[in-house]
Tab-separated table of N, CA and C in Angstrom:
chain	number	residue	atom	x	y	z
A	1	MET	N	43.954	25.244	13.971
A	1	MET	CA	42.600	24.860	13.151
A	1	MET	C	41.490	25.974	13.541
A	2	THR	N	40.532	25.905	12.786
A	2	THR	CA	39.547	26.693	12.873
A	2	THR	C	38.316	26.234	13.418
A	3	THR	N	37.476	26.793	14.008
A	3	THR	CA	36.307	25.985	14.889
A	3	THR	C	35.667	24.938	14.084
A	4	THR	N	35.530	25.508	12.640
A	4	THR	CA	34.651	24.717	11.746
A	4	THR	C	35.421	23.568	11.342
A	5	ALA	N	36.681	23.491	11.183
A	5	ALA	CA	37.688	22.510	10.860
A	5	ALA	C	37.695	21.384	11.893
A	6	VAL	N	37.894	22.075	13.237
A	6	VAL	CA	37.443	21.270	14.617
A	6	VAL	C	36.167	20.325	14.506
A	7	ALA	N	35.105	20.942	14.379
A	7	ALA	CA	33.749	20.427	14.414
A	7	ALA	C	33.846	19.364	13.195
A	8	LEU	N	34.338	19.372	11.892
A	8	LEU	CA	34.192	18.610	10.794
A	8	LEU	C	35.069	17.272	11.172
A	9	ALA	N	36.230	17.713	12.083
A	9	ALA	CA	37.235	16.633	12.678
A	9	ALA	C	36.439	15.720	13.303
A	10	VAL	N	35.376	16.382	14.460
A	10	VAL	CA	35.155	15.311	15.511
A	10	VAL	C	33.757	14.720	14.619
A	11	LEU	N	33.180	15.119	13.780
A	11	LEU	CA	32.203	14.510	13.008
A	11	LEU	C	32.699	13.452	12.204
A	12	ALA	N	33.944	13.780	11.499
A	12	ALA	CA	34.336	12.607	10.577
A	12	ALA	C	34.910	11.422	11.620
A	13	VAL	N	35.369	11.557	12.616
A	13	VAL	CA	35.764	10.701	13.646
A	13	VAL	C	34.624	9.756	14.331
A	14	GLY	N	33.767	10.577	14.915
A	14	GLY	CA	32.624	10.148	15.638
A	14	GLY	C	31.542	9.433	14.974
A	15	THR	N	31.171	10.098	13.909
A	15	THR	CA	30.178	9.554	13.054
A	15	THR	C	30.079	7.925	12.561
A	16	PRO	N	31.242	7.178	12.197
A	16	PRO	CA	31.266	5.805	11.531
A	16	PRO	C	31.094	5.080	13.162
A	17	VAL	N	31.681	5.646	14.273
A	17	VAL	CA	31.333	4.782	15.346
A	17	VAL	C	30.054	4.923	16.007
A	18	ALA	N	29.312	5.945	15.648
A	18	ALA	CA	28.037	6.138	16.237
A	18	ALA	C	26.806	5.198	15.446
A	19	TYR	N	27.324	5.144	14.086
A	19	TYR	CA	26.495	4.103	12.899
A	19	TYR	C	27.148	2.929	13.369
A	20	ALA	N	28.250	2.641	13.530
A	20	ALA	CA	28.608	1.375	13.784
A	20	ALA	C	27.885	0.530	14.914
A	21	THR	N	27.768	1.459	15.933
A	21	THR	CA	27.053	1.043	17.180
A	21	THR	C	25.548	0.801	17.087
A	22	LEU	N	25.124	1.710	16.066
A	22	LEU	CA	23.409	1.423	15.898
A	22	LEU	C	23.669	0.309	14.957
A	23	GLY	N	24.319	-0.111	13.970
A	23	GLY	CA	24.163	-1.225	13.192
A	23	GLY	C	24.372	-2.555	14.050
A	24	ASP	N	25.251	-2.465	15.161
A	24	ASP	CA	25.319	-3.881	15.868
A	24	ASP	C	24.094	-4.185	16.723
A	25	GLU	N	23.206	-3.165	17.098
A	25	GLU	CA	22.249	-3.073	17.924
A	25	GLU	C	20.955	-3.590	16.933
A	26	ALA	N	20.730	-3.048	16.072
A	26	ALA	CA	19.569	-2.953	15.128
A	26	ALA	C	18.977	-4.527	14.742
A	27	PRO	N	20.062	-5.069	14.271
A	27	PRO	CA	19.713	-6.594	13.809
A	27	PRO	C	19.012	-7.367	15.040
A	28	ALA	N	19.608	-7.261	16.131
A	28	ALA	CA	19.009	-8.074	17.324
A	28	ALA	C	17.367	-7.587	17.556
A	29	ALA	N	17.399	-6.090	17.711
A	29	ALA	CA	16.197	-5.499	18.093
A	29	ALA	C	14.972	-6.053	16.810
A	30	SER	N	15.878	-5.961	15.823
A	30	SER	CA	14.741	-6.170	14.354
A	30	SER	C	14.388	-7.567	14.684
A	31	GLN	N	15.348	-8.519	14.990
A	31	GLN	CA	14.912	-10.334	14.863
A	31	GLN	C	14.005	-10.545	16.379
A	32	SER	N	14.028	-9.752	17.305
A	32	SER	CA	13.270	-9.960	18.478
A	32	SER	C	11.933	-9.399	18.193
A	33	LYS	N	11.928	-8.206	17.421
A	33	LYS	CA	10.482	-7.930	16.880
A	33	LYS	C	9.683	-8.849	16.101
A	34	ALA	N	10.525	-8.990	14.849
A	34	ALA	CA	9.952	-10.063	14.042
A	34	ALA	C	9.547	-11.517	14.565
A	35	SER	N	10.248	-11.764	15.629
A	35	SER	CA	10.041	-13.290	16.344
A	35	SER	C	8.616	-12.985	16.853
A	36	ALA	N	8.543	-11.952	17.601
A	36	ALA	CA	6.910	-11.636	18.431
A	36	ALA	C	6.059	-11.605	17.382
A	37	LEU	N	6.221	-11.058	15.970
A	37	LEU	CA	4.957	-10.723	15.070
A	37	LEU	C	4.859	-12.290	14.521
A	38	VAL	N	5.798	-13.153	14.288
A	38	VAL	CA	5.674	-14.479	13.793
A	38	VAL	C	4.817	-15.266	14.723
A	39	THR	N	4.974	-15.146	15.899
A	39	THR	CA	4.471	-16.189	16.884
A	39	THR	C	3.110	-15.735	17.214
A	40	ARG	N	2.480	-14.617	16.822
A	40	ARG	CA	1.098	-14.074	17.171
A	40	ARG	C	0.581	-13.978	15.935
A	41	GLY	N	-0.713	-14.371	15.679
A	41	GLY	CA	-1.612	-14.180	14.707
A	41	GLY	C	-1.495	-15.368	14.052
A	42	LYS	N	-2.342	-15.318	13.017
A	42	LYS	CA	-2.786	-16.449	11.778
A	42	LYS	C	-2.386	-15.831	10.332
A	43	ALA	N	-2.019	-16.659	9.562
A	43	ALA	CA	-1.525	-16.292	8.059
A	43	ALA	C	-2.687	-15.796	7.371
A	44	TYR	N	-2.361	-14.400	6.909
A	44	TYR	CA	-3.237	-13.825	6.040
A	44	TYR	C	-2.832	-13.233	5.030
A	45	VAL	N	-3.300	-12.848	3.963
A	45	VAL	CA	-2.821	-12.060	2.840
A	45	VAL	C	-3.636	-10.547	3.104
A	46	GLU	N	-2.585	-9.641	2.614
A	46	GLU	CA	-3.122	-8.431	2.761
A	46	GLU	C	-3.042	-7.773	1.217
A	47	THR	N	-4.219	-7.307	0.650
A	47	THR	CA	-4.313	-6.994	-0.770
A	47	THR	C	-4.694	-5.700	-0.647
A	48	ARG	N	-4.123	-4.669	-1.229
A	48	ARG	CA	-4.402	-3.212	-1.810
A	48	ARG	C	-4.686	-3.017	-3.029
A	49	LEU	N	-5.749	-2.300	-3.178
A	49	LEU	CA	-6.072	-1.953	-4.401
A	49	LEU	C	-6.300	-0.506	-4.397
A	50	LEU	N	-5.658	0.071	-5.545
A	50	LEU	CA	-5.304	1.453	-5.900
A	50	LEU	C	-6.255	1.985	-7.171
A	51	PHE	N	-7.308	2.783	-6.741
A	51	PHE	CA	-8.259	3.061	-7.681
A	51	PHE	C	-8.131	4.566	-8.056
A	52	GLY	N	-7.886	4.884	-9.306
A	52	GLY	CA	-7.793	6.152	-9.890
A	52	GLY	C	-9.414	6.868	-9.825
A	53	THR	N	-9.533	7.941	-10.143
A	53	THR	CA	-10.671	8.809	-10.272
A	53	THR	C	-10.891	9.599	-11.651
A	54	GLU	N	-9.773	9.886	-12.037
A	54	GLU	CA	-9.852	10.854	-13.280
A	54	GLU	C	-9.915	9.512	-14.476
A	55	ARG	N	-10.787	10.086	-15.579
A	55	ARG	CA	-11.250	9.082	-16.540
A	55	ARG	C	-10.445	9.498	-17.876
A	56	PRO	N	-9.731	8.752	-18.219
A	56	PRO	CA	-8.845	9.019	-19.486
A	56	PRO	C	-9.969	9.447	-20.786
A	57	ASP	N	-10.956	8.989	-20.786
A	57	ASP	CA	-11.778	9.286	-21.993
A	57	ASP	C	-12.373	10.591	-21.615
A	58	GLY	N	-11.928	11.564	-20.834
A	58	GLY	CA	-12.541	12.733	-20.922
A	58	GLY	C	-13.656	12.913	-19.907
A	59	GLY	N	-14.257	11.913	-19.485
A	59	GLY	CA	-15.587	11.890	-18.534
A	59	GLY	C	-15.262	12.808	-17.319
A	60	PRO	N	-16.354	12.987	-16.547
A	60	PRO	CA	-16.038	13.425	-15.110
A	60	PRO	C	-15.551	12.488	-14.463
A	61	ASP	N	-14.564	13.315	-13.165
A	61	ASP	CA	-13.979	12.180	-12.211
A	61	ASP	C	-15.024	11.323	-11.408
A	62	VAL	N	-14.710	10.216	-11.033
A	62	VAL	CA	-15.414	9.615	-10.104
A	62	VAL	C	-15.564	10.266	-8.800
A	63	THR	N	-16.691	10.418	-8.516
A	63	THR	CA	-16.982	10.876	-7.079
A	63	THR	C	-17.007	10.004	-5.796
A	64	ASP	N	-16.830	10.664	-4.779
A	64	ASP	CA	-17.084	9.773	-3.588
A	64	ASP	C	-18.155	8.945	-3.505
A	65	ARG	N	-19.690	9.672	-3.810
A	65	ARG	CA	-20.831	8.993	-3.790
A	65	ARG	C	-20.649	7.542	-4.892
A	66	GLN	N	-20.279	7.580	-5.825
A	66	GLN	CA	-19.985	6.818	-7.020
A	66	GLN	C	-19.048	5.714	-6.477
A	67	PHE	N	-17.860	5.911	-5.754
A	67	PHE	CA	-16.963	5.063	-5.427
A	67	PHE	C	-17.748	4.148	-4.251
A	68	LEU	N	-18.329	4.894	-3.495
A	68	LEU	CA	-18.682	4.189	-2.157
A	68	LEU	C	-20.038	3.333	-2.722
A	69	ALA	N	-20.705	3.737	-3.631
A	69	ALA	CA	-21.765	2.771	-4.409
A	69	ALA	C	-20.914	1.530	-4.887
A	70	PHE	N	-20.279	1.944	-5.751
A	70	PHE	CA	-19.219	0.684	-6.053
A	70	PHE	C	-18.660	-0.255	-5.082
A	71	ILE	N	-18.238	0.503	-3.796
A	71	ILE	CA	-17.613	-0.523	-2.735
A	71	ILE	C	-19.202	-1.599	-2.421
A	72	ASP	N	-20.229	-0.938	-2.296
A	72	ASP	CA	-21.582	-1.325	-1.932
A	72	ASP	C	-21.948	-2.443	-2.837
A	73	GLU	N	-21.641	-2.221	-3.986
A	73	GLU	CA	-22.306	-3.265	-4.808
A	73	GLU	C	-21.305	-4.490	-5.308
A	74	GLU	N	-19.921	-3.749	-5.539
A	74	GLU	CA	-19.093	-4.955	-5.898
A	74	GLU	C	-18.079	-5.511	-4.813
A	75	VAL	N	-17.894	-4.636	-3.690
A	75	VAL	CA	-16.938	-5.278	-2.564
A	75	VAL	C	-17.405	-6.101	-1.651
A	76	THR	N	-18.491	-5.207	-1.215
A	76	THR	CA	-18.956	-5.783	0.132
A	76	THR	C	-19.336	-7.254	0.232
A	77	PRO	N	-20.042	-7.244	-0.889
A	77	PRO	CA	-20.445	-8.928	-1.149
A	77	PRO	C	-19.644	-9.697	-1.131
A	78	ARG	N	-18.483	-9.409	-1.567
A	78	ARG	CA	-17.577	-10.280	-1.985
A	78	ARG	C	-16.285	-10.382	-0.326
A	79	PHE	N	-16.657	-9.365	0.282
A	79	PHE	CA	-15.773	-9.301	1.443
A	79	PHE	C	-16.291	-8.541	2.401
A	80	PRO	N	-17.409	-9.182	3.004
A	80	PRO	CA	-18.444	-8.604	3.913
A	80	PRO	C	-17.899	-8.817	5.325
A	81	ASN	N	-16.635	-9.368	5.786
A	81	ASN	CA	-16.159	-9.295	7.135
A	81	ASN	C	-15.203	-7.991	7.479
A	82	GLY	N	-15.181	-7.077	6.474
A	82	GLY	CA	-14.423	-6.006	6.522
A	82	GLY	C	-13.668	-5.369	5.559
A	83	LEU	N	-13.255	-4.108	5.507
A	83	LEU	CA	-12.269	-3.552	4.446
A	83	LEU	C	-11.920	-2.289	5.084
A	84	THR	N	-11.003	-1.837	4.527
A	84	THR	CA	-10.742	-0.346	4.945
A	84	THR	C	-10.309	0.726	3.553
A	85	ILE	N	-11.239	1.800	3.311
A	85	ILE	CA	-10.921	2.782	2.423
A	85	ILE	C	-10.305	3.883	2.922
A	86	GLN	N	-8.869	4.160	2.183
A	86	GLN	CA	-8.182	5.397	2.572
A	86	GLN	C	-7.906	6.449	1.147
A	87	ASP	N	-8.320	7.625	1.660
A	87	ASP	CA	-8.280	8.780	0.283
A	87	ASP	C	-6.556	8.815	-0.031
A	88	GLY	N	-6.509	9.243	-1.391
A	88	GLY	CA	-4.871	9.293	-1.511
A	88	GLY	C	-5.051	10.393	-2.885
A	89	ARG	N	-3.595	10.511	-3.062
A	89	ARG	CA	-3.239	11.239	-4.036
A	89	ARG	C	-2.253	10.494	-5.026
A	90	GLY	N	-2.504	10.060	-6.357
A	90	GLY	CA	-1.820	9.312	-7.324
A	90	GLY	C	-1.037	10.095	-8.088
A	91	GLN	N	0.306	9.514	-8.800
A	91	GLN	CA	0.832	10.369	-9.614
A	91	GLN	C	1.619	9.255	-10.458
A	92	TRP	N	1.545	9.388	-11.799
A	92	TRP	CA	2.691	8.336	-12.812
A	92	TRP	C	2.742	9.173	-14.056
A	93	ARG	N	3.654	8.409	-14.838
A	93	ARG	CA	4.170	9.090	-15.976
A	93	ARG	C	3.104	8.347	-17.094
A	94	ASP	N	2.705	9.230	-17.800
A	94	ASP	CA	1.647	8.478	-18.711
A	94	ASP	C	2.371	8.194	-20.175
A	95	SER	N	1.783	7.359	-21.168
A	95	SER	CA	2.470	7.036	-22.495
A	95	SER	C	3.257	8.275	-23.162
A	96	ASN	N	2.907	9.684	-23.131
A	96	ASN	CA	3.386	10.527	-23.657
A	96	ASN	C	4.450	11.139	-22.998
A	97	GLY	N	4.781	10.804	-21.745
A	97	GLY	CA	6.076	11.157	-20.911
A	97	GLY	C	5.254	12.285	-19.912
A	98	PHE	N	3.898	12.500	-19.839
A	98	PHE	CA	3.580	13.479	-18.730
A	98	PHE	C	3.352	12.965	-17.182
A	99	ILE	N	3.691	13.643	-16.489
A	99	ILE	CA	3.307	13.389	-15.227
A	99	ILE	C	1.664	13.912	-14.880
A	100	GLU	N	1.134	12.582	-14.523
A	100	GLU	CA	-0.342	12.855	-14.368
A	100	GLU	C	-0.454	12.541	-12.882
A	101	ARG	N	-1.505	13.452	-12.276
A	101	ARG	CA	-1.765	13.375	-10.900
A	101	ARG	C	-3.304	13.441	-10.735
A	102	GLU	N	-3.651	12.673	-10.014
A	102	GLU	CA	-5.081	12.661	-9.646
A	102	GLU	C	-5.387	12.040	-8.293
A	103	ARG	N	-6.851	12.304	-7.750
A	103	ARG	CA	-7.143	11.750	-6.728
A	103	ARG	C	-7.631	10.380	-6.693
A	104	SER	N	-7.350	9.659	-5.575
A	104	SER	CA	-7.485	7.951	-5.776
A	104	SER	C	-8.112	7.465	-4.254
A	105	TYR	N	-8.115	6.569	-4.401
A	105	TYR	CA	-8.446	5.551	-3.136
A	105	TYR	C	-7.535	4.556	-3.021
A	106	GLU	N	-7.330	4.094	-1.694
A	106	GLU	CA	-6.586	2.812	-1.277
A	106	GLU	C	-7.732	2.111	-0.613
A	107	LEU	N	-7.843	0.658	-1.127
A	107	LEU	CA	-8.982	-0.109	-0.669
A	107	LEU	C	-8.125	-1.350	-0.341
A	108	THR	N	-8.085	-1.778	1.354
A	108	THR	CA	-7.179	-2.831	1.813
A	108	THR	C	-8.338	-3.809	2.592
A	109	LEU	N	-7.903	-5.092	1.562
A	109	LEU	CA	-8.482	-6.155	2.221
A	109	LEU	C	-7.349	-7.150	2.829
A	110	LEU	N	-8.314	-7.916	3.757
A	110	LEU	CA	-7.331	-8.971	4.369
A	110	LEU	C	-8.126	-10.162	4.658
A	111	TYR	N	-7.611	-11.109	4.366
A	111	TYR	CA	-8.290	-12.456	4.190
A	111	TYR	C	-7.497	-13.364	4.716
A	112	PRO	N	-7.851	-14.874	5.024
A	112	PRO	CA	-7.066	-15.826	5.701
A	112	PRO	C	-6.342	-16.399	4.345
A	113	ALA	N	-4.754	-16.738	4.270
A	113	ALA	CA	-4.440	-17.211	3.572
A	113	ALA	C	-4.649	-18.529	2.854
A	114	SER	N	-5.383	-19.307	3.558
A	114	SER	CA	-6.199	-20.526	3.121
A	114	SER	C	-7.056	-20.152	1.886
A	115	GLU	N	-7.644	-19.104	1.803
A	115	GLU	CA	-8.594	-18.473	0.804
A	115	GLU	C	-8.259	-17.715	-0.527
A	116	ALA	N	-6.660	-17.491	-0.463
A	116	ALA	CA	-6.292	-16.672	-1.562
A	116	ALA	C	-6.599	-17.300	-3.008
A	117	ARG	N	-6.826	-18.435	-3.288
A	117	ARG	CA	-7.249	-18.971	-4.332
A	117	ARG	C	-8.562	-18.284	-4.709
A	118	VAL	N	-9.660	-18.630	-3.916
A	118	VAL	CA	-11.050	-17.945	-4.083
A	118	VAL	C	-10.905	-16.499	-4.388
A	119	ARG	N	-10.236	-15.924	-3.284
A	119	ARG	CA	-10.280	-14.490	-3.047
A	119	ARG	C	-9.729	-13.704	-4.479
A	120	ASN	N	-8.747	-14.552	-5.022
A	120	ASN	CA	-7.736	-14.066	-6.011
A	120	ASN	C	-8.877	-13.718	-7.137
A	121	ALA	N	-9.751	-14.666	-7.753
A	121	ALA	CA	-10.798	-14.329	-8.465
A	121	ALA	C	-11.758	-13.328	-8.334
A	122	GLN	N	-12.033	-13.298	-7.038
A	122	GLN	CA	-13.221	-12.334	-6.380
A	122	GLN	C	-12.597	-10.823	-6.778
A	123	ILE	N	-11.152	-11.054	-6.450
A	123	ILE	CA	-10.400	-9.489	-6.456
A	123	ILE	C	-10.396	-8.983	-7.976
A	124	GLU	N	-10.130	-10.257	-8.903
A	124	GLU	CA	-9.666	-9.794	-10.252
A	124	GLU	C	-11.296	-9.110	-10.898
A	125	ARG	N	-12.386	-9.929	-10.307
A	125	ARG	CA	-13.598	-9.381	-10.999
A	125	ARG	C	-13.977	-7.912	-10.354
A	126	ILE	N	-13.513	-7.444	-9.096
A	126	ILE	CA	-13.628	-6.082	-8.683
A	126	ILE	C	-12.844	-5.250	-9.452
A	127	ARG	N	-11.723	-5.608	-9.718
A	127	ARG	CA	-10.804	-4.846	-10.600
A	127	ARG	C	-11.496	-4.473	-12.159
A	128	ASP	N	-11.795	-5.791	-12.544
A	128	ASP	CA	-12.173	-5.515	-13.854
A	128	ASP	C	-13.650	-4.616	-13.719
A	129	ALA	N	-14.417	-4.817	-12.797
A	129	ALA	CA	-15.721	-4.193	-13.021
A	129	ALA	C	-15.685	-2.488	-12.812
A	130	TYR	N	-14.343	-2.168	-12.179
A	130	TYR	CA	-14.042	-0.724	-12.066
A	130	TYR	C	-13.623	-0.293	-13.153
A	131	GLU	N	-12.674	-0.905	-13.858
A	131	GLU	CA	-12.166	-0.649	-15.078
A	131	GLU	C	-13.319	-0.278	-16.076
A	132	LYS	N	-14.167	-1.272	-16.206
A	132	LYS	CA	-15.042	-0.628	-17.240
A	132	LYS	C	-16.016	0.177	-16.675
A	133	ALA	N	-16.689	0.144	-15.136
A	133	ALA	CA	-17.532	1.278	-14.964
A	133	ALA	C	-16.906	2.616	-15.187
A	134	TYR	N	-15.827	2.673	-14.935
A	134	TYR	CA	-14.993	4.232	-15.210
A	134	TYR	C	-14.198	4.645	-15.962
A	135	ALA	N	-14.123	3.390	-17.271
A	135	ALA	CA	-13.241	3.817	-18.100
A	135	ALA	C	-11.797	3.926	-17.968
A	136	GLN	N	-11.188	3.222	-16.695
A	136	GLN	CA	-10.164	3.260	-16.395
A	136	GLN	C	-8.889	2.214	-17.025
A	137	ASP	N	-7.955	2.591	-17.187
A	137	ASP	CA	-6.865	1.653	-17.597
A	137	ASP	C	-6.490	0.632	-16.851
A	138	SER	N	-6.292	0.829	-15.703
A	138	SER	CA	-6.279	-0.200	-14.882
A	138	SER	C	-6.368	0.209	-13.415
A	139	VAL	N	-6.326	-0.958	-12.459
A	139	VAL	CA	-6.585	-0.726	-11.045
A	139	VAL	C	-5.350	-1.692	-10.652
A	140	ALA	N	-4.276	-0.761	-9.673
A	140	ALA	CA	-3.338	-1.407	-9.183
A	140	ALA	C	-3.622	-2.093	-8.428
A	141	ARG	N	-2.673	-3.505	-7.899
A	141	ARG	CA	-2.868	-4.555	-7.263
A	141	ARG	C	-1.771	-4.729	-6.544
A	142	LEU	N	-1.783	-4.727	-5.151
A	142	LEU	CA	-0.423	-4.903	-4.174
A	142	LEU	C	-0.788	-6.083	-3.291
A	143	GLU	N	0.155	-7.100	-3.133
A	143	GLU	CA	-0.319	-8.160	-2.411
A	143	GLU	C	0.933	-8.514	-1.171
A	144	GLU	N	0.544	-9.033	-0.145
A	144	GLU	CA	1.784	-9.219	0.760
A	144	GLU	C	1.051	-10.087	1.753
A	145	ARG	N	1.712	-11.109	1.919
A	145	ARG	CA	1.423	-12.146	3.111
A	145	ARG	C	1.939	-11.641	4.430
A	146	THR	N	1.049	-11.720	5.312
A	146	THR	CA	1.490	-11.115	6.535
A	146	THR	C	0.527	-12.201	7.663
A	147	THR	N	0.967	-11.865	9.211
A	147	THR	CA	0.051	-12.398	10.128
A	147	THR	C	-0.941	-11.268	10.681
A	148	VAL	N	-1.862	-11.742	10.965
A	148	VAL	CA	-3.098	-10.917	11.802
A	148	VAL	C	-3.528	-11.212	12.967
A	149	ASP	N	-3.667	-10.747	13.859
A	149	ASP	CA	-4.462	-11.059	15.276
A	149	ASP	C	-5.377	-10.052	15.476
A	150	PHE	N	-6.792	-10.464	15.425
A	150	PHE	CA	-7.841	-9.640	15.519
A	150	PHE	C	-8.201	-9.896	17.139
């Protein structure tokens, strides 16, 4: 056998054992980590909104100054306890089949799960306001229940 053949044989025999060992230990470790997370913190909802900056109507892109003014006027009054904004790069396929890319913002909001109904209406007003102000087709919304410990 050549050196390459021996190396391949060792990998073929050893790899399933290595993965089997990893597979046996991972669930227990994951369960203990999940238990630690569940017992700590309070029930919250994490909502992420994804704002594009390119205007489909051909107008100029939304600037940082415009976006921060939008946050000050539309978001902060509804979520004064805090929020997080991250810069991003978005991509999607448009109705003509072309891949579109644009600068974007990701807004993260955390609020108690008990406030979800009230917050839902506020978040929808934020989305509508941005779509109208900057001629956007949509503002994506992602939501997840979580636990938070401040």
